[in-house]
mmCIF file of C-alpha atoms in Angstrom:
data_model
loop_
_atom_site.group_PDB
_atom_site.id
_atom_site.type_symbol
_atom_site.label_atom_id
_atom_site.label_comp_id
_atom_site.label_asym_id
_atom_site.label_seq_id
_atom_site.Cartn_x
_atom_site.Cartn_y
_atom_site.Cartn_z
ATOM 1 C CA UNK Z 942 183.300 116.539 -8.863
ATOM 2 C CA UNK Z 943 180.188 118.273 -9.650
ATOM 3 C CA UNK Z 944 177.269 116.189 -10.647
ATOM 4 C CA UNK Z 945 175.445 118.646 -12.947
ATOM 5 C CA UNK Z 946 178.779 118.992 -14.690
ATOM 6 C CA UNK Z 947 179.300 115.088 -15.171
ATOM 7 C CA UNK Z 948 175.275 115.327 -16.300
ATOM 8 C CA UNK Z 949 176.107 118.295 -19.375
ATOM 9 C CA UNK Z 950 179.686 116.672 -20.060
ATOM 10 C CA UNK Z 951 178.040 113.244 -20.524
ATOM 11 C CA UNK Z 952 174.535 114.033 -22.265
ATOM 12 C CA UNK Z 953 176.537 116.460 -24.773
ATOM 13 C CA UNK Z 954 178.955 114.037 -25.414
ATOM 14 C CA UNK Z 955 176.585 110.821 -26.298
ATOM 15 C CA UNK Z 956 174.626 113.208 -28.329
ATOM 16 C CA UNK Z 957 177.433 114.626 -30.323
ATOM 17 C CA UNK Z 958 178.302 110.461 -31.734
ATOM 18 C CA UNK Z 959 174.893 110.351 -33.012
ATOM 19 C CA UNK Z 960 174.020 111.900 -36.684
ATOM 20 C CA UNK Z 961 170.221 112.328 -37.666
ATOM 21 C CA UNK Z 962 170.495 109.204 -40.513
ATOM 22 C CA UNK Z 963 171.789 107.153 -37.666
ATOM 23 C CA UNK Z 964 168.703 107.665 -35.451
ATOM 24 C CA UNK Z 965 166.055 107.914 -37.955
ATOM 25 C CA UNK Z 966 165.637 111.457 -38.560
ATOM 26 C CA UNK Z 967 165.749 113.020 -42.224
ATOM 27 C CA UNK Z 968 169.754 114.342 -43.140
ATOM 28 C CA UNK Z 969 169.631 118.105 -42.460
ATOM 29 C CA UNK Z 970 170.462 120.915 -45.057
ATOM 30 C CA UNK Z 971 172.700 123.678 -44.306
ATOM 31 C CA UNK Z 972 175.678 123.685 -41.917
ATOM 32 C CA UNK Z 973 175.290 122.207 -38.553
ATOM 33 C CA UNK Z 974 176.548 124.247 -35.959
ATOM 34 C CA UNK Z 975 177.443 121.403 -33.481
ATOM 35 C CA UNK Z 976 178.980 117.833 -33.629
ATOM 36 C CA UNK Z 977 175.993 114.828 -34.077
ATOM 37 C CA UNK Z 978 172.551 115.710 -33.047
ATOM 38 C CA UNK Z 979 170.840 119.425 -31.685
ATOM 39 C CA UNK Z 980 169.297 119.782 -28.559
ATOM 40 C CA UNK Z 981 165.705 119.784 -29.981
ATOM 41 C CA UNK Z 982 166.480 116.937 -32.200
ATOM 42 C CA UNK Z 983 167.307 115.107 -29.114
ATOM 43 C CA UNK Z 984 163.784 116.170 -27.730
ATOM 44 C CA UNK Z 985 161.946 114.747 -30.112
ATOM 45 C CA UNK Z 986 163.457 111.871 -29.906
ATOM 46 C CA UNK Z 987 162.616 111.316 -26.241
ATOM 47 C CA UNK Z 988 159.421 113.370 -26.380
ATOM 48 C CA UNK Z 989 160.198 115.382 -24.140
ATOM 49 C CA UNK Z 990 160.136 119.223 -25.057
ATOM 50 C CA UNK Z 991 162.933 120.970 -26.504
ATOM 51 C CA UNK Z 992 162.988 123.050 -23.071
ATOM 52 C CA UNK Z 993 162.874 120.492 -20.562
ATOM 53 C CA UNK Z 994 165.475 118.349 -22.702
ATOM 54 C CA UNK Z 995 168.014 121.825 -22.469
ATOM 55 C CA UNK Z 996 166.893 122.031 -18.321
ATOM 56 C CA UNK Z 997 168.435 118.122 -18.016
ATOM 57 C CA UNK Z 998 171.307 118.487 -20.632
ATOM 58 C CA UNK Z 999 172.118 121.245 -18.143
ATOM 59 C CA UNK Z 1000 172.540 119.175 -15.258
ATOM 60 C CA UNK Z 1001 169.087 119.224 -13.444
ATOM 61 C CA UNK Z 1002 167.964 115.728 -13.452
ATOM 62 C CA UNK Z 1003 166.525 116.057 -9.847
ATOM 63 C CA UNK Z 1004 162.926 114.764 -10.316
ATOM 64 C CA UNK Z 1005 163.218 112.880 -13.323
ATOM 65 C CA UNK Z 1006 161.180 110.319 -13.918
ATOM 66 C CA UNK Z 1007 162.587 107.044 -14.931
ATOM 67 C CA UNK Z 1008 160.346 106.896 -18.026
ATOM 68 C CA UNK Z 1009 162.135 109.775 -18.945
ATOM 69 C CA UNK Z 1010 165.289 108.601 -18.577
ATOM 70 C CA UNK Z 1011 164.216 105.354 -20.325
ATOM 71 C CA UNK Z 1012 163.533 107.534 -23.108
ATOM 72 C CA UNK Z 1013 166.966 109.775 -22.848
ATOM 73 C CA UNK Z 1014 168.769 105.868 -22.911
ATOM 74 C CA UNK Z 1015 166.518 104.921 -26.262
ATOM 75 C CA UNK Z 1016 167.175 108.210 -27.591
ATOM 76 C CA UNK Z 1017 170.864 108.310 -27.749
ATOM 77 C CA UNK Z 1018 171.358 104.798 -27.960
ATOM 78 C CA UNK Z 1019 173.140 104.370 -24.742
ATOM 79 C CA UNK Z 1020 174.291 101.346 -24.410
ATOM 80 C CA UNK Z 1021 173.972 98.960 -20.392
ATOM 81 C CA UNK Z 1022 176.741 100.773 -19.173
ATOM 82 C CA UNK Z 1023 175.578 104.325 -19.968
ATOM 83 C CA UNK Z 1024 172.390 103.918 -19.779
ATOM 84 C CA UNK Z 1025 173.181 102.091 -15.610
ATOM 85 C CA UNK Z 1026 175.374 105.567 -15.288
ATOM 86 C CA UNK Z 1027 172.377 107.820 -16.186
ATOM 87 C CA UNK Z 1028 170.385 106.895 -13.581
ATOM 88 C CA UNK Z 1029 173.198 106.696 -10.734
ATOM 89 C CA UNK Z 1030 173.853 110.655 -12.182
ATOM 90 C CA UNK Z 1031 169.628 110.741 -11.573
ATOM 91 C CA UNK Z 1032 170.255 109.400 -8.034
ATOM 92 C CA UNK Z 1033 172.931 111.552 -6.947
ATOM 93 C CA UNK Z 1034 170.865 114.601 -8.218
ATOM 94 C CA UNK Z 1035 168.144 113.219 -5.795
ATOM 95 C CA UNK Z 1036 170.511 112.891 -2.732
ATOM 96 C CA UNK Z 1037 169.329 115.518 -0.045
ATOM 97 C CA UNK Z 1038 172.330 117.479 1.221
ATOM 98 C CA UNK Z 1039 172.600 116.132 4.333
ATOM 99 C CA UNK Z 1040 173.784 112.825 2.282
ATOM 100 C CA UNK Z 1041 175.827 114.445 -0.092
ATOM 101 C CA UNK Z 1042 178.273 115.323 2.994
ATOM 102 C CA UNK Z 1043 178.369 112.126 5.061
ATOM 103 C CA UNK Z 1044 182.065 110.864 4.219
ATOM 104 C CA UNK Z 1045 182.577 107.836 2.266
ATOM 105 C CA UNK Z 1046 183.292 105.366 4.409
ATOM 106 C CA UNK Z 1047 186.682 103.402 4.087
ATOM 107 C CA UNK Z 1048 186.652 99.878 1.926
ATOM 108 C CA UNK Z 1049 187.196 97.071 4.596
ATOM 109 C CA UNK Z 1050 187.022 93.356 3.713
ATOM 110 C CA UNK Z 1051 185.388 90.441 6.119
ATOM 111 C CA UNK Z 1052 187.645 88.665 7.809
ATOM 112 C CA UNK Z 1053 185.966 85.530 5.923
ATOM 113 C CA UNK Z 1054 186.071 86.907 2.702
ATOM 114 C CA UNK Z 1055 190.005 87.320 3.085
ATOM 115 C CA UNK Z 1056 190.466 83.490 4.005
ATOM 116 C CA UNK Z 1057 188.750 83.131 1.531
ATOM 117 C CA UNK Z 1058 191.176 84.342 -0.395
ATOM 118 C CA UNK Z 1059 194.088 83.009 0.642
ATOM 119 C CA UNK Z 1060 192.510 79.566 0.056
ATOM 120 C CA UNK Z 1061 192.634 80.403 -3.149
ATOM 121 C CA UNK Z 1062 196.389 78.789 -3.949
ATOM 122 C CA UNK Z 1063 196.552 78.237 -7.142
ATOM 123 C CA UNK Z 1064 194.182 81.520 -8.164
ATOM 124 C CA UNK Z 1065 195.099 84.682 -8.451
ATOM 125 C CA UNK Z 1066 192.544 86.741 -6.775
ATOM 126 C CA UNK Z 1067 191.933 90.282 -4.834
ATOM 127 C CA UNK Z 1068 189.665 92.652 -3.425
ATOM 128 C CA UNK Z 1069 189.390 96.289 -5.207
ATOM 129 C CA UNK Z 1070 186.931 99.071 -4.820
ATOM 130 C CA UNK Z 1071 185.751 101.687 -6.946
ATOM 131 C CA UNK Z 1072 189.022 103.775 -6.686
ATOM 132 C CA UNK Z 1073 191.348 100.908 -8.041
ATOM 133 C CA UNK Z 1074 192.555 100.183 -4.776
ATOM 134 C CA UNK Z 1075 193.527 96.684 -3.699
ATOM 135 C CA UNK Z 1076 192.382 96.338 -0.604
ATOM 136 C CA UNK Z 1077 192.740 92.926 0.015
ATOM 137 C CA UNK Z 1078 195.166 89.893 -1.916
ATOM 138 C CA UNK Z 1079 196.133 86.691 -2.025
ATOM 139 C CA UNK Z 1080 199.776 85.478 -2.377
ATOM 140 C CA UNK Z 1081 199.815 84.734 -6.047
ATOM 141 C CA UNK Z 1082 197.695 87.670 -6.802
ATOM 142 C CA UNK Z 1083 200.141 89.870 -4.988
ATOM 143 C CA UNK Z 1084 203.311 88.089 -7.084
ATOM 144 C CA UNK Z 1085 201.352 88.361 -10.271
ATOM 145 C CA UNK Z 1086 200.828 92.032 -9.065
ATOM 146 C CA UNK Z 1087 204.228 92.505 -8.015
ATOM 147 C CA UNK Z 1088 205.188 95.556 -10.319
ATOM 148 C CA UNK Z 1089 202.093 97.339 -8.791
ATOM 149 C CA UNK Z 1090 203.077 96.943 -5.355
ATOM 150 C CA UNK Z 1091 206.627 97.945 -5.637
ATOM 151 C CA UNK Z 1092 205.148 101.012 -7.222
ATOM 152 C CA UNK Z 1093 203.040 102.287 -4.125
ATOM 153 C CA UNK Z 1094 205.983 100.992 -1.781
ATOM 154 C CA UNK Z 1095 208.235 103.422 -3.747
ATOM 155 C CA UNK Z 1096 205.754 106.184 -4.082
ATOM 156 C CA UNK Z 1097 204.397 105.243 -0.481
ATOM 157 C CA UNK Z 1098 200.569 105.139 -2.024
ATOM 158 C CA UNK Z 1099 197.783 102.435 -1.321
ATOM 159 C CA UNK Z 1100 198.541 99.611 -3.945
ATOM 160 C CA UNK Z 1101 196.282 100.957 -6.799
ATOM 161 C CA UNK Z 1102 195.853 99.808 -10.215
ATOM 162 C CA UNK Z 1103 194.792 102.962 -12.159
ATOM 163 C CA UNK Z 1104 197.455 105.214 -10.193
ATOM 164 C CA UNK Z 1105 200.385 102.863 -11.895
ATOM 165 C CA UNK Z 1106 198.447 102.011 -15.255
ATOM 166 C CA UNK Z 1107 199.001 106.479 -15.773
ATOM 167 C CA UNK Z 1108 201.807 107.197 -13.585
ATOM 168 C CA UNK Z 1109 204.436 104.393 -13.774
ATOM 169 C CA UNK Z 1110 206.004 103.943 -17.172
ATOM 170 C CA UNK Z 1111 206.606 100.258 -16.404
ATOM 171 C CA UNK Z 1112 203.052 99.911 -16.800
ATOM 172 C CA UNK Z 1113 203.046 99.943 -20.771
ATOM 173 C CA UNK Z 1114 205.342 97.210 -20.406
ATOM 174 C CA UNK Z 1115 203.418 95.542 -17.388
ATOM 175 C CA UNK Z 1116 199.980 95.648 -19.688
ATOM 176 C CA UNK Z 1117 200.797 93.869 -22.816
ATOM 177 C CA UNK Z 1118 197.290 95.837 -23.865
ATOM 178 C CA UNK Z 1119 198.212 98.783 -22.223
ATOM 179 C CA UNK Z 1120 195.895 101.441 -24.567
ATOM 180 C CA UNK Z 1121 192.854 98.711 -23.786
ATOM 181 C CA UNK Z 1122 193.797 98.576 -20.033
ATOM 182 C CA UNK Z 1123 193.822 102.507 -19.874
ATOM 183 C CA UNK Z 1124 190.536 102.725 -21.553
ATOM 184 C CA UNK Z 1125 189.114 100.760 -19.294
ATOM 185 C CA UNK Z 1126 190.880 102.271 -16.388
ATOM 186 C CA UNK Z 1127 189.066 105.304 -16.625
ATOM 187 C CA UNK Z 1128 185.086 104.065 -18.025
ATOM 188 C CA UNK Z 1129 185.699 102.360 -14.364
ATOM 189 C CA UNK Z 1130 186.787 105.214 -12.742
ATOM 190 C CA UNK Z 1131 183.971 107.422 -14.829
ATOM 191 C CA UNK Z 1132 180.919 104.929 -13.452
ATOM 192 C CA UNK Z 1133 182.234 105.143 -9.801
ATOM 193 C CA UNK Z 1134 181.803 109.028 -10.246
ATOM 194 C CA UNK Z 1135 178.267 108.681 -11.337
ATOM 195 C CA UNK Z 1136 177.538 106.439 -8.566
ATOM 196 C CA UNK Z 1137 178.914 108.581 -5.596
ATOM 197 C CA UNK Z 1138 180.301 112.317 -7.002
ATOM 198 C CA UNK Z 1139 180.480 113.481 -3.544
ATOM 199 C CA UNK Z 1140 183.439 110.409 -2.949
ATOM 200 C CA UNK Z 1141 186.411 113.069 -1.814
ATOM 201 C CA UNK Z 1142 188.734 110.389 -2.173
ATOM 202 C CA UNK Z 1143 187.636 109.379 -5.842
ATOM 203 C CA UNK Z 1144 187.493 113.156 -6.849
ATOM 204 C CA UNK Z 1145 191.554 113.446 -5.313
ATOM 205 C CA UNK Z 1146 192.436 110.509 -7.405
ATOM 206 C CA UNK Z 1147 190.928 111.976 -10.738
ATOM 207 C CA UNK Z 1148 192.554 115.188 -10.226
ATOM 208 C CA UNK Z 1149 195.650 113.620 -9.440
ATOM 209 C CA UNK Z 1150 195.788 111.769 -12.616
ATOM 210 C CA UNK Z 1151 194.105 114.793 -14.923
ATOM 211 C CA UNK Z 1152 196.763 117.186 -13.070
ATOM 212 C CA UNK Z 1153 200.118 114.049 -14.255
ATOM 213 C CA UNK Z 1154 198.995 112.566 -17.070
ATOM 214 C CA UNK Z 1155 198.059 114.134 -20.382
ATOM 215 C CA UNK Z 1156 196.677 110.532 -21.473
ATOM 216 C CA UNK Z 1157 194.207 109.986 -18.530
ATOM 217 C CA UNK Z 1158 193.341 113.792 -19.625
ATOM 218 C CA UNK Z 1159 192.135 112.676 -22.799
ATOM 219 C CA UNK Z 1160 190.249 109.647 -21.628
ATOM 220 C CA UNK Z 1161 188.579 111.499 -18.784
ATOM 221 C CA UNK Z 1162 187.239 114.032 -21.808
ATOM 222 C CA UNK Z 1163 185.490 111.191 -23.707
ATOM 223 C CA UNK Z 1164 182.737 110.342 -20.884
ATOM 224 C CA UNK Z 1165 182.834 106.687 -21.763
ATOM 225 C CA UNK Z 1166 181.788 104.624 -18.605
ATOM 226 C CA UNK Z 1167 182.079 100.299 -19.112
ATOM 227 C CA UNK Z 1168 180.854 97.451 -17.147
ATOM 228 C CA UNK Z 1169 183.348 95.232 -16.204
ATOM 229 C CA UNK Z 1170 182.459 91.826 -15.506
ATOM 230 C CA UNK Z 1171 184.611 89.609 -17.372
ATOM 231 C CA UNK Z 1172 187.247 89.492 -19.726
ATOM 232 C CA UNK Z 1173 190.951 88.699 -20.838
ATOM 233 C CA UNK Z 1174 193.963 90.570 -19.716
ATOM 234 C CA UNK Z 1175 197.559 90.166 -20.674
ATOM 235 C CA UNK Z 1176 200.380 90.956 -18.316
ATOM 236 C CA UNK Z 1177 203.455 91.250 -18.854
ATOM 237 C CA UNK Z 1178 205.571 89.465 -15.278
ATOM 238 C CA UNK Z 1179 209.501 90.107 -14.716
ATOM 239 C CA UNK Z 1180 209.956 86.889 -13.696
ATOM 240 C CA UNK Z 1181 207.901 84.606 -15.851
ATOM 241 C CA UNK Z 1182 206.839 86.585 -19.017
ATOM 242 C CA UNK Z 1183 203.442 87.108 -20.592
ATOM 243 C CA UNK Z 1184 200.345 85.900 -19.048
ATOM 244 C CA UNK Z 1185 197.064 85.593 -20.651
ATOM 245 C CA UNK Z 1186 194.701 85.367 -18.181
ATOM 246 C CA UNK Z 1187 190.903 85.245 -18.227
ATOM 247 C CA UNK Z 1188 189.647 87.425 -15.613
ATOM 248 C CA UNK Z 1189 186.116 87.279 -13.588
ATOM 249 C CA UNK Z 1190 184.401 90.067 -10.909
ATOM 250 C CA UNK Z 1191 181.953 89.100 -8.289
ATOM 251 C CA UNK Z 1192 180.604 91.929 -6.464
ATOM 252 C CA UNK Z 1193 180.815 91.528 -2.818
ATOM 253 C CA UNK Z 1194 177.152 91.548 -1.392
ATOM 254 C CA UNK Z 1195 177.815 92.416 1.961
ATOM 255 C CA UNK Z 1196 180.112 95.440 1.048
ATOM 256 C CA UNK Z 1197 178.994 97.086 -1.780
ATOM 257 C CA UNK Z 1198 181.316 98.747 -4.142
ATOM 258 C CA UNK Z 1199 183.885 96.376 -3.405
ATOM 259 C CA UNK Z 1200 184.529 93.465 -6.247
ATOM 260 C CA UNK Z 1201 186.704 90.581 -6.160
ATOM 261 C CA UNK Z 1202 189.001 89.796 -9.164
ATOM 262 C CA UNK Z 1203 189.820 86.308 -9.842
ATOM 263 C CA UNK Z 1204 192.158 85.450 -12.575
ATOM 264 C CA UNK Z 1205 192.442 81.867 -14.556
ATOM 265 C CA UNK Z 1206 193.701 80.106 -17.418
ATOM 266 C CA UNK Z 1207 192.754 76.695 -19.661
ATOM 267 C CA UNK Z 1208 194.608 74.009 -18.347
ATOM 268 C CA UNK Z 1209 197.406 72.870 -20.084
ATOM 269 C CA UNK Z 1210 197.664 76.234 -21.824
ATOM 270 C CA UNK Z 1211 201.282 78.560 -21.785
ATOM 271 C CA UNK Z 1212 199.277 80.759 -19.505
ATOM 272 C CA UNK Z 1213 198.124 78.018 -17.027
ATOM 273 C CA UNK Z 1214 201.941 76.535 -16.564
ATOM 274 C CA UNK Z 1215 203.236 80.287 -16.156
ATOM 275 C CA UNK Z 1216 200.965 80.120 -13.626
ATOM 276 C CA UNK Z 1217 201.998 77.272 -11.821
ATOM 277 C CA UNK Z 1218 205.838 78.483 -11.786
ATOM 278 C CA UNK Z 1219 204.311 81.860 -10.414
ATOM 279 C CA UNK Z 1220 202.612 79.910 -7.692
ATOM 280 C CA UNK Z 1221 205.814 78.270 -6.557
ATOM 281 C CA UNK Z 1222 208.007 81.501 -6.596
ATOM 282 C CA UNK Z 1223 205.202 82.949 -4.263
ATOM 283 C CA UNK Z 1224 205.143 80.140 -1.954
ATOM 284 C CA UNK Z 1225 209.156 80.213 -1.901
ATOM 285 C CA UNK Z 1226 209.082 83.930 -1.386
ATOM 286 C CA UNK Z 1227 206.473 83.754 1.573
ATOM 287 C CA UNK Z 1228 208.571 80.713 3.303
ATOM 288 C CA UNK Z 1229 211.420 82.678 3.022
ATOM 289 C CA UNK Z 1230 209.545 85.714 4.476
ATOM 290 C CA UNK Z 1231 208.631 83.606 7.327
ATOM 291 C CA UNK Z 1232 211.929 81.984 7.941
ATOM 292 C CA UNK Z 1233 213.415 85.936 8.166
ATOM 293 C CA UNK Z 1234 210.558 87.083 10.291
ATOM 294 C CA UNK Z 1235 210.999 83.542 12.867
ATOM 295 C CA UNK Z 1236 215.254 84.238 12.518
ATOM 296 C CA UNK Z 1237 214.725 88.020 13.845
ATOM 297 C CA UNK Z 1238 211.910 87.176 16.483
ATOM 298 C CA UNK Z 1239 214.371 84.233 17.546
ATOM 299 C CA UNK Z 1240 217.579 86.383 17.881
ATOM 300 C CA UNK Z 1241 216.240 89.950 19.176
ATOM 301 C CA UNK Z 1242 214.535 86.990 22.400
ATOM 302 C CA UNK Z 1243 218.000 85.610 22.977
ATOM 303 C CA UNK Z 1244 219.803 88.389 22.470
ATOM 304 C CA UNK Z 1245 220.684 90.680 26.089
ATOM 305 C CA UNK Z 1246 219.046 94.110 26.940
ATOM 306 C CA UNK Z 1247 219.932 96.553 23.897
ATOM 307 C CA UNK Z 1248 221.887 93.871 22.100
ATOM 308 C CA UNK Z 1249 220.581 91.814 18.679
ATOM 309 C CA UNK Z 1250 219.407 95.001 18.092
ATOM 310 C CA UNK Z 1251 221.163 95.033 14.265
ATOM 311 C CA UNK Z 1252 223.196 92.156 13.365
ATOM 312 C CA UNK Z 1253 224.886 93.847 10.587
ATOM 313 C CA UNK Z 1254 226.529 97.023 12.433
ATOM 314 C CA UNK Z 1255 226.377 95.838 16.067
ATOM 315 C CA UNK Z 1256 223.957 98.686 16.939
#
């Protein structure tokens, strides 16, 4: 992705919401040639000139100051969101080359942080990163997830939540919310771009969902970015119907860019004893995964050179 085109496509776009009433400045006469607020009228809001406004609108915000993009924020009314993905746009314009073209290197997750996890019985929690990828689960987290995982074992992808939200169809069934979930799918996916445009990986992933679905197409257009640090999400299980769940992220200090989702509900509500049953089908499923696993290990020892190779055909 190209930073100074994220920098025009997002300034342009925040500018075009805007109307001079809505910002203070007297209603114009005449036709307006463009959507919301000019250039200059942007300018003057910020007080900056109306040339040095056009240089940054343009996508040369190497060496600005963060008074002036304090001003920019105030000036278009951006809210924490936009306002935290101005200045990571800033940052990356300020990267020397050298940085630009170190890889991005690959998410991994303490060995403490994933027992940790699987402590975590009777929670639902994970490990993604700024791609949507879930790098690291627990076992009721990975049954509540279940319709995500079977999606990247069929399609032989990384488990990844905004690659099934666009490209599965189960996933309008999956998310009982599923225009919210999209949304805010892709203000995610748009902040991770401000914060590292140089991320190969990230830029594969957006063109691989702008190239297969029209609707991420759309949503990429818009420029909205979100914070996500809490919230509600309804999902819609196979096995034990609709979950509402409350849903909380915690950054991972050690390893930034990595976040870990935990999901809960109010005891003694529908959601919390659809829960529960969801909890017991997971442990069932891993015991039974373990008794499988033991019954194979057990027969391929007892079994004579180049026999127990395959029960069910002899081979």
């Amino acid at each position: 992705m190209d930073p100074r085109d994220e920098v025009l496509d997002f300034l342009s776009s925040r500018r075009a919401r805007l109307s001079p009433t809505e910002v203070g400045l007297p209603p114009s006469t005449g036709r307006r040639r463009v959507p919301g607020l000019r250039r200059d009228e942007v300018a003057v809001l910020a007080g900056v000139s109306s040339e040095y406004y056009a240089r940054l609108e343009r996508g040369n915000l190497a060496g600005a100051s963060d008074a002036v993009l304090d001003a920019l924020a105030s000036a278009l009314r951006l809210d924490e969101a936009e306002t935290l993905h101005l200045r990571h746009l800033a940052h990356a314009a300020n990267q020397p080359a050298r940085k630009r073209r170190e890889p991005v290197r690959a998410a991994t997750v303490p060995v403490s942080v994933q027992r940790v996890l699987d402590s975590m019985t009777a929670t639902p929690a994970y490990v993604t990163d700024s791609r949507r990828d879930i790098v690291a689960t627990n076992a009721l987290a990975r049954e509540l997830h279940a319709p995500v995982h079977d999606f990247a074992r069929e399609t032989g992808t990384a488990p990844n939540t905004a690659r099934f939200a666009f490209l599965d169809p189960a996933a309008r069934r999956y998310y009982v919310d599923w225009d919210e979930v999209s949304r805010a799918v892709v203000a995610a996916l748009h902040g991770a771009a401000g914060r590292n445009p140089y991320d190969r990986a990230l830029s594969d992933l957006v063109g691989e969902l702008s190239t297969r679905s029209e609707r991420f197409r759309e949503l990429w257009a818009t420029r909205d970015v979100r914070v996500h640090r809490a919230g509600l999400k309804r999902m819609h299980h196979p096995d034990v119907g609709v979950l509402a769940l409350d849903y909380d992220v915690m950054e991972l200090a050690q390893e930034p860019g990595l976040g870990l989702v935990a999901y809960s509900a109010a005891p003694g509500s529908p959601a919390a004893d659809a829960l529960a049953l969801l909890a017991s089908l997971a442990a069932t499923r891993d015991a039974d995964g373990v008794a499988e696993a033991v019954g194979a290990a057990g027969g391929a020892a007892g079994a004579p050179d180049g026999a127990g190779v395959d029960r069910a055909t002899g081979a």
